[in-house]
Tab-separated table of C-alpha atoms (C1' of nucleotides) in Angstrom:
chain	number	residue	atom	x	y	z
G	1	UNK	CA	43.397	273.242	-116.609
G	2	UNK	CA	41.636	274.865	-118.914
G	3	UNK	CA	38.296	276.759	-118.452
G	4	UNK	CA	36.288	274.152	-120.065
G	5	UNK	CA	38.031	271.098	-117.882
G	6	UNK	CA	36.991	273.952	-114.530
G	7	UNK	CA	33.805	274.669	-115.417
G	8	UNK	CA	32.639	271.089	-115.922
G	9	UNK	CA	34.353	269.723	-112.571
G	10	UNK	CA	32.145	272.354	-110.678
G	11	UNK	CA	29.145	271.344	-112.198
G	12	UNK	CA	30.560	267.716	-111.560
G	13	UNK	CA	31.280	268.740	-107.903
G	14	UNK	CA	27.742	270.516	-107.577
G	15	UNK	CA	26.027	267.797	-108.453
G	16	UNK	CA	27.963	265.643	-105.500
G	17	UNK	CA	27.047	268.332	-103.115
G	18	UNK	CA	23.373	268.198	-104.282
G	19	UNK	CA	23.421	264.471	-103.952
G	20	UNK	CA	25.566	264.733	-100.540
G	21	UNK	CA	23.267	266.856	-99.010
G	22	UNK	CA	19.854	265.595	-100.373
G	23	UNK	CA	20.966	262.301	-97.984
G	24	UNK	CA	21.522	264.611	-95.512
G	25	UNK	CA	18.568	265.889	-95.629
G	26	UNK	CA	16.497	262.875	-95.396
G	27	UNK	CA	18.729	261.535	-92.557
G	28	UNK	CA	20.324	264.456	-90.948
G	29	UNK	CA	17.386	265.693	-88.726
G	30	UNK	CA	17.986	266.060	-85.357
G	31	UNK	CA	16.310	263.033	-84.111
G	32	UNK	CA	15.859	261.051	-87.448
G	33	UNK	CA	18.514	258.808	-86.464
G	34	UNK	CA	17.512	257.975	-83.233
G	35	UNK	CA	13.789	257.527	-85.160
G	36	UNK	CA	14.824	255.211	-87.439
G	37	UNK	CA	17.067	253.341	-85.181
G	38	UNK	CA	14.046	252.190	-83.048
G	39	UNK	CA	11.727	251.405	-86.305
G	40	UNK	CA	14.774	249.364	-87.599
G	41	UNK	CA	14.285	246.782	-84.514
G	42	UNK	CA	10.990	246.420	-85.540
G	43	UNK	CA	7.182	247.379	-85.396
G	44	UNK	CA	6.728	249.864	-83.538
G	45	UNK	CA	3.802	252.367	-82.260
G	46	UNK	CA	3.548	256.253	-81.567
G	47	UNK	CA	3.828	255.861	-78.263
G	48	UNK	CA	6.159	253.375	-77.772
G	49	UNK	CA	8.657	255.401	-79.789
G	50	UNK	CA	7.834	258.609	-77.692
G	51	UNK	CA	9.042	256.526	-74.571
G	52	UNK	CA	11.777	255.318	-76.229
G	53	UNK	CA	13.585	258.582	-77.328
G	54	UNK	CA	13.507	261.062	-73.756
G	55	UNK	CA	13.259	264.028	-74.555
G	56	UNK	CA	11.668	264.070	-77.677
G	57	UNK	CA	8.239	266.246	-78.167
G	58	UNK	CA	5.278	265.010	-79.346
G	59	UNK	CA	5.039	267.413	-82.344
G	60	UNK	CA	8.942	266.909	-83.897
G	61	UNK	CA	8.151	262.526	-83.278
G	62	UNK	CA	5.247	263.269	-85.615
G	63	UNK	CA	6.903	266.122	-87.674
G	64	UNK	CA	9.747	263.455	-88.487
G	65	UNK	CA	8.176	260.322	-88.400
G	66	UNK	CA	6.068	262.137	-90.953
G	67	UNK	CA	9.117	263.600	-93.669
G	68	UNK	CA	10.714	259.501	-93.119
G	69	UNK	CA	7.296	258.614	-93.862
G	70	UNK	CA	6.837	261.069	-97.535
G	71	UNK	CA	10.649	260.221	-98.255
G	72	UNK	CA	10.069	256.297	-98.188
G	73	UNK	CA	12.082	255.213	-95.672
G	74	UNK	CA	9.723	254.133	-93.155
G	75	UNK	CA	5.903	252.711	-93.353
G	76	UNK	CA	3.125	253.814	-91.497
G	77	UNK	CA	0.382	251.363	-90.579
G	78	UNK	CA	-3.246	252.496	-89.392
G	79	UNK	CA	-5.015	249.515	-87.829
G	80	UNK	CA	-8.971	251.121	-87.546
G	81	UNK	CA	-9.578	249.858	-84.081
G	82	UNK	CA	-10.422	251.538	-80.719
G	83	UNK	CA	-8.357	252.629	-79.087
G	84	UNK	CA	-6.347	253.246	-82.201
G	85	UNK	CA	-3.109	251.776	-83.393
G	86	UNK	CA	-0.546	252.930	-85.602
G	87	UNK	CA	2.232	251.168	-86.706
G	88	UNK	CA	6.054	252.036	-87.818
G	89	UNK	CA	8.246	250.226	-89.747
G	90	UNK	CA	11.432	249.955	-91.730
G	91	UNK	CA	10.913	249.782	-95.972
G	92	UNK	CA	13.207	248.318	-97.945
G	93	UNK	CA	13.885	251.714	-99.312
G	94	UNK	CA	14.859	252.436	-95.960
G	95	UNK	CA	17.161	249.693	-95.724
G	96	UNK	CA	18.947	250.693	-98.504
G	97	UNK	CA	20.499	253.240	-96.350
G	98	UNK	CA	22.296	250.629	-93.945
G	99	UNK	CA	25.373	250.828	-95.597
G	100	UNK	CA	25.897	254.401	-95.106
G	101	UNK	CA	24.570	254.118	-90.724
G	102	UNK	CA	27.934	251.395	-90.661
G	103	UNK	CA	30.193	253.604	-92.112
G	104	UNK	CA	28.796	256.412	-90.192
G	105	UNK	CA	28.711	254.668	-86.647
G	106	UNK	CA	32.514	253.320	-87.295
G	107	UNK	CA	33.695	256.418	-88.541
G	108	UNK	CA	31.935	258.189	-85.727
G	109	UNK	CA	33.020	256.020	-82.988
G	110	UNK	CA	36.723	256.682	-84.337
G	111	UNK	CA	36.126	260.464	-84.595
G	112	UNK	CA	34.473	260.502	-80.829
G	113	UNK	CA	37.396	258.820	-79.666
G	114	UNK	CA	39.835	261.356	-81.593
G	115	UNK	CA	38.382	264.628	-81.148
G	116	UNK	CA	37.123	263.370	-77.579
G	117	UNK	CA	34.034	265.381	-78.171
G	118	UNK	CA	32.524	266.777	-81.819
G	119	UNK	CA	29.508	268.618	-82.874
G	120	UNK	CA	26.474	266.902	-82.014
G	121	UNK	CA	23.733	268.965	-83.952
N	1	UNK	CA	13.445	239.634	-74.697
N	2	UNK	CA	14.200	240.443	-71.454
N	3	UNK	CA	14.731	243.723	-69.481
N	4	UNK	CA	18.331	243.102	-69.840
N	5	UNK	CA	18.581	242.587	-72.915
N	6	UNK	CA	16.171	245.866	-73.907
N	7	UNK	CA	18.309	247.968	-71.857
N	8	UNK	CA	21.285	246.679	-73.611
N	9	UNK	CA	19.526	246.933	-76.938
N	10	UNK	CA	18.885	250.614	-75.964
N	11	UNK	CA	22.346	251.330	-74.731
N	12	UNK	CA	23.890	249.712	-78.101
N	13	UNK	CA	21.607	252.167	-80.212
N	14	UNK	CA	22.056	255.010	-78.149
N	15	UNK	CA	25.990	253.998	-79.051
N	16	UNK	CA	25.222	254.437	-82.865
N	17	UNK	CA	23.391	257.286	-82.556
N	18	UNK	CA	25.678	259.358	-80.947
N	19	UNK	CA	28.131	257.956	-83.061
N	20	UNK	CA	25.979	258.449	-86.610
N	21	UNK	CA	25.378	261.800	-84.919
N	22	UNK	CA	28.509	262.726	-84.669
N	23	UNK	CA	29.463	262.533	-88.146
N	24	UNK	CA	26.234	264.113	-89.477
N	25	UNK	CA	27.969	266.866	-86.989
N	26	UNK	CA	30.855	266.960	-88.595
N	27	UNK	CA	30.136	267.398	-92.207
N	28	UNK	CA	25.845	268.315	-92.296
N	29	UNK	CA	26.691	272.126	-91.283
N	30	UNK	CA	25.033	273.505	-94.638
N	31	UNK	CA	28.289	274.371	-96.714
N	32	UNK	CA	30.688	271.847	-95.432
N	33	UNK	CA	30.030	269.229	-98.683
N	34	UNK	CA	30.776	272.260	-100.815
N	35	UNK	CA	33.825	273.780	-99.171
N	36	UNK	CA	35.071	269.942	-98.607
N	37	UNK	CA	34.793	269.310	-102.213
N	38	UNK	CA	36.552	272.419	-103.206
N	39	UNK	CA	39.630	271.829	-100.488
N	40	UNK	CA	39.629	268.486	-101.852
N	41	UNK	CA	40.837	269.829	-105.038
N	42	UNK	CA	43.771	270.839	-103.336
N	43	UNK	CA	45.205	273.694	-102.115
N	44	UNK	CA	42.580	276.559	-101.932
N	45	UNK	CA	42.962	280.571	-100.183
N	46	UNK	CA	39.898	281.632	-98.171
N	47	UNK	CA	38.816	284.340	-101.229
N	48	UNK	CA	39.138	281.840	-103.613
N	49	UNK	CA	36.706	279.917	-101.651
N	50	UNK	CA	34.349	282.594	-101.064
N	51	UNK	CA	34.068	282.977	-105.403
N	52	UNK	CA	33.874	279.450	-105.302
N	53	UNK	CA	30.641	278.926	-103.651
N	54	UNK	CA	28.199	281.440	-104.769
N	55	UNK	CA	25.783	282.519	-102.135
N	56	UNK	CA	27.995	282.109	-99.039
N	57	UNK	CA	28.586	284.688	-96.676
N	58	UNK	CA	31.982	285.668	-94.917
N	59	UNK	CA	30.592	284.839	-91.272
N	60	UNK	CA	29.818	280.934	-92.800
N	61	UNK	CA	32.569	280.449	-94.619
N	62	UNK	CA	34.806	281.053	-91.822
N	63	UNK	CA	32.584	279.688	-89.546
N	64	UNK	CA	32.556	276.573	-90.760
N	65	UNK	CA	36.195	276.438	-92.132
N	66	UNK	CA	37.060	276.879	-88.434
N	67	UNK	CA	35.121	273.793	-87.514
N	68	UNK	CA	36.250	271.806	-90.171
N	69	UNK	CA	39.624	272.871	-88.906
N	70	UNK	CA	38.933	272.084	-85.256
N	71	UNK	CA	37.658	268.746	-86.555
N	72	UNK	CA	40.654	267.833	-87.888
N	73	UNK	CA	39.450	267.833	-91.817
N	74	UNK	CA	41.149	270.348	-93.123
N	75	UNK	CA	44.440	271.999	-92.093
N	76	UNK	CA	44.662	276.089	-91.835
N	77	UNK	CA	48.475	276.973	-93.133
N	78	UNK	CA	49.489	281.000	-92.528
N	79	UNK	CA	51.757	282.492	-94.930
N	80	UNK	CA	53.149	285.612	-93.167
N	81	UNK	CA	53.356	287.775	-96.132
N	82	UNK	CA	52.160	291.315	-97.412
N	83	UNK	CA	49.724	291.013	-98.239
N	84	UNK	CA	48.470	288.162	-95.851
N	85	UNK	CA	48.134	284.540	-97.483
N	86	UNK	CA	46.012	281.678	-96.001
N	87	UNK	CA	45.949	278.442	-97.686
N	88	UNK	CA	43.587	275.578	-96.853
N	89	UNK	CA	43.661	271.633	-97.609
N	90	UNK	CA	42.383	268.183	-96.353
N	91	UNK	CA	44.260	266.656	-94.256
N	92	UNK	CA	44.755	262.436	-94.185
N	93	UNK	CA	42.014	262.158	-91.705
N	94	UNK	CA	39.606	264.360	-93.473
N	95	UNK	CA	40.343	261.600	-96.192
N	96	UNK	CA	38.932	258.600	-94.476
N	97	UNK	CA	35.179	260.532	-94.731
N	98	UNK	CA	35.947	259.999	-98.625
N	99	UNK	CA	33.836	256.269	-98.666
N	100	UNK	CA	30.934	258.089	-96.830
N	101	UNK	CA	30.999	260.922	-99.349
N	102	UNK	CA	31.024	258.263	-101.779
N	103	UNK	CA	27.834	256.194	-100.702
N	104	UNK	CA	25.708	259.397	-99.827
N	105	UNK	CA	26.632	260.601	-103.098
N	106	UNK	CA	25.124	256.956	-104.388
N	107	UNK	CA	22.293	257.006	-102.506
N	108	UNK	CA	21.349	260.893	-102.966
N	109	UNK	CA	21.625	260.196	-106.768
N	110	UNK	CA	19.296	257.352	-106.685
N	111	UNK	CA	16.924	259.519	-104.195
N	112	UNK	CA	16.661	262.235	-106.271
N	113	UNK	CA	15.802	260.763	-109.391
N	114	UNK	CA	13.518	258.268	-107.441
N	115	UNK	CA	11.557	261.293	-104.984
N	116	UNK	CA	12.121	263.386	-107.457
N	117	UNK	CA	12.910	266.367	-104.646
N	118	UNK	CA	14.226	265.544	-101.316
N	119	UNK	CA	14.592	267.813	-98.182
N	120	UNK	CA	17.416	269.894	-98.708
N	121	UNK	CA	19.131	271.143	-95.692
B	1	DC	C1'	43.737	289.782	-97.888
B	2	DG	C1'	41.526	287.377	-94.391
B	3	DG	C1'	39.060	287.658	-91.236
B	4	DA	C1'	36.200	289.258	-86.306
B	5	DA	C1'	32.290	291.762	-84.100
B	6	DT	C1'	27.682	293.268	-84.148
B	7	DC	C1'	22.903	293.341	-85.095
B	8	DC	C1'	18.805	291.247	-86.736
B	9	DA	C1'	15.110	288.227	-89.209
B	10	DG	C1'	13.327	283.833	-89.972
B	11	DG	C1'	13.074	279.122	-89.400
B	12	DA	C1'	13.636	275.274	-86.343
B	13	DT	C1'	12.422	273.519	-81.991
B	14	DG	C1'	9.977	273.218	-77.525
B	15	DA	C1'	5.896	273.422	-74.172
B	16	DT	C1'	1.246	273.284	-73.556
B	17	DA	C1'	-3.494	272.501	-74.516
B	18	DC	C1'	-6.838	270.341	-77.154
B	19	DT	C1'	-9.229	266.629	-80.460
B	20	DG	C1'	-11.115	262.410	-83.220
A	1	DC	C1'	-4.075	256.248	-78.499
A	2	DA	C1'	-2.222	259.120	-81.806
A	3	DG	C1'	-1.867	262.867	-83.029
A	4	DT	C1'	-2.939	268.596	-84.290
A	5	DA	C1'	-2.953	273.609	-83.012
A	6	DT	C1'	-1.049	277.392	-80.947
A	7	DC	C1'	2.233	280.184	-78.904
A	8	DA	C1'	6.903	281.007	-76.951
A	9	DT	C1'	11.849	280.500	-77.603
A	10	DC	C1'	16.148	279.525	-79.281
A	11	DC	C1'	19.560	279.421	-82.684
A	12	DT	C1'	21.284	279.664	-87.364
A	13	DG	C1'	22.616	282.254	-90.748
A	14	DG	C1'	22.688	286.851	-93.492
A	15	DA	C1'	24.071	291.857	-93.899
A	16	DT	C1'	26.975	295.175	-92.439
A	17	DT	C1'	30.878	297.298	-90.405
A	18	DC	C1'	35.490	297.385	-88.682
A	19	DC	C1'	40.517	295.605	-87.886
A	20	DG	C1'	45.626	293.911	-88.483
DNA sequence: CGGAATCCAGGATGATACTG
DNA sequence: CAGTATCATCCTGGATTCCG
């Protein structure tokens, strides 16, 4: 190979990592999945979402729900009434990402299976 | 919907999570895209590595080397020489994450140019 | 050469209290 | 109800040093 060939596969296989990881960073926080596996079901409020994940503190629901929010994956919905409401949902933007979840869950399932027990981060 | 059918709902998410979770645990640790690419190449020694992927320090690289290892991804072969030789590579199942790679490297492309600057990790 | 062990700083996360 | 603010804590990851 020569230098030229090497030099443009690494900025070939930079640019893969950049991509790779710039989807991992919009879907690779802690409790992002979980987050966007509620919304996906449907409408869904603050609260309801708090009950729905245990364990989960007030400021990372909002701290996520917030990044999902700026990186156009889910859409937030302020209905001015008293008590307030606030509504979460799925964009189509988000949905875009359904392919990768499958493959994910399946090759998941197969790993947790294999390994018995992996990294959960 | 019924109770039942929420609790199963819940259960079956709870499912992909852990299962989505999984394989963000497997290859989100921050230099795993980059060393994966490089072992993908083929046949790689640990210093080799280490020049390959500017910025990374020792303690990382064979930090997460050894849990790509453990994971089954790549395979750790010992030559017993003077001086010492290690060489690294993917093995068949570290293959099968190759359509994930694929779509996340789809999708981050498309996100990038689209948020113009995404969370990195 | 290919690591392991140690120490340490900073960011990520959690718990709690408070607000519009 | 739907958050924000503040403080405490934990853990990751970097620098350095040492070993077979």
């Amino acid at each position: 190979m020569t230098n030229e060939q090497a030099a443009s596969r690494f900025e070939h296989d930079y640019e893969c990592y950049e991509n790779v990881a710039a989807t991992i960073g919009v879907i690779g926080g802690k409790w992002k999945m979980l987050i966007m596996w509620h919304v996906n079901q449907g409408s869904i409020r603050y609260n309801e979402l708090r009950r729905s994940i245990p364990g989960i503190s007030q400021k990372m629901l909002s701290q996520q729900l917030k990044e999902l929010e700026q990186d156009g994956i889910i859409h937030r919905e302020v209905y001015p009434e008293t008590p307030p409401r606030v509504e979460y949902n799925i964009t189509d933007y988000g949905h875009t990402l359904d392919p990768i979840f499958d493959l994910m869950d399946a090759w998941g399932e197969t790993h947790r299976q294999t390994v018995g027990r992996g990294r959960t981060p």
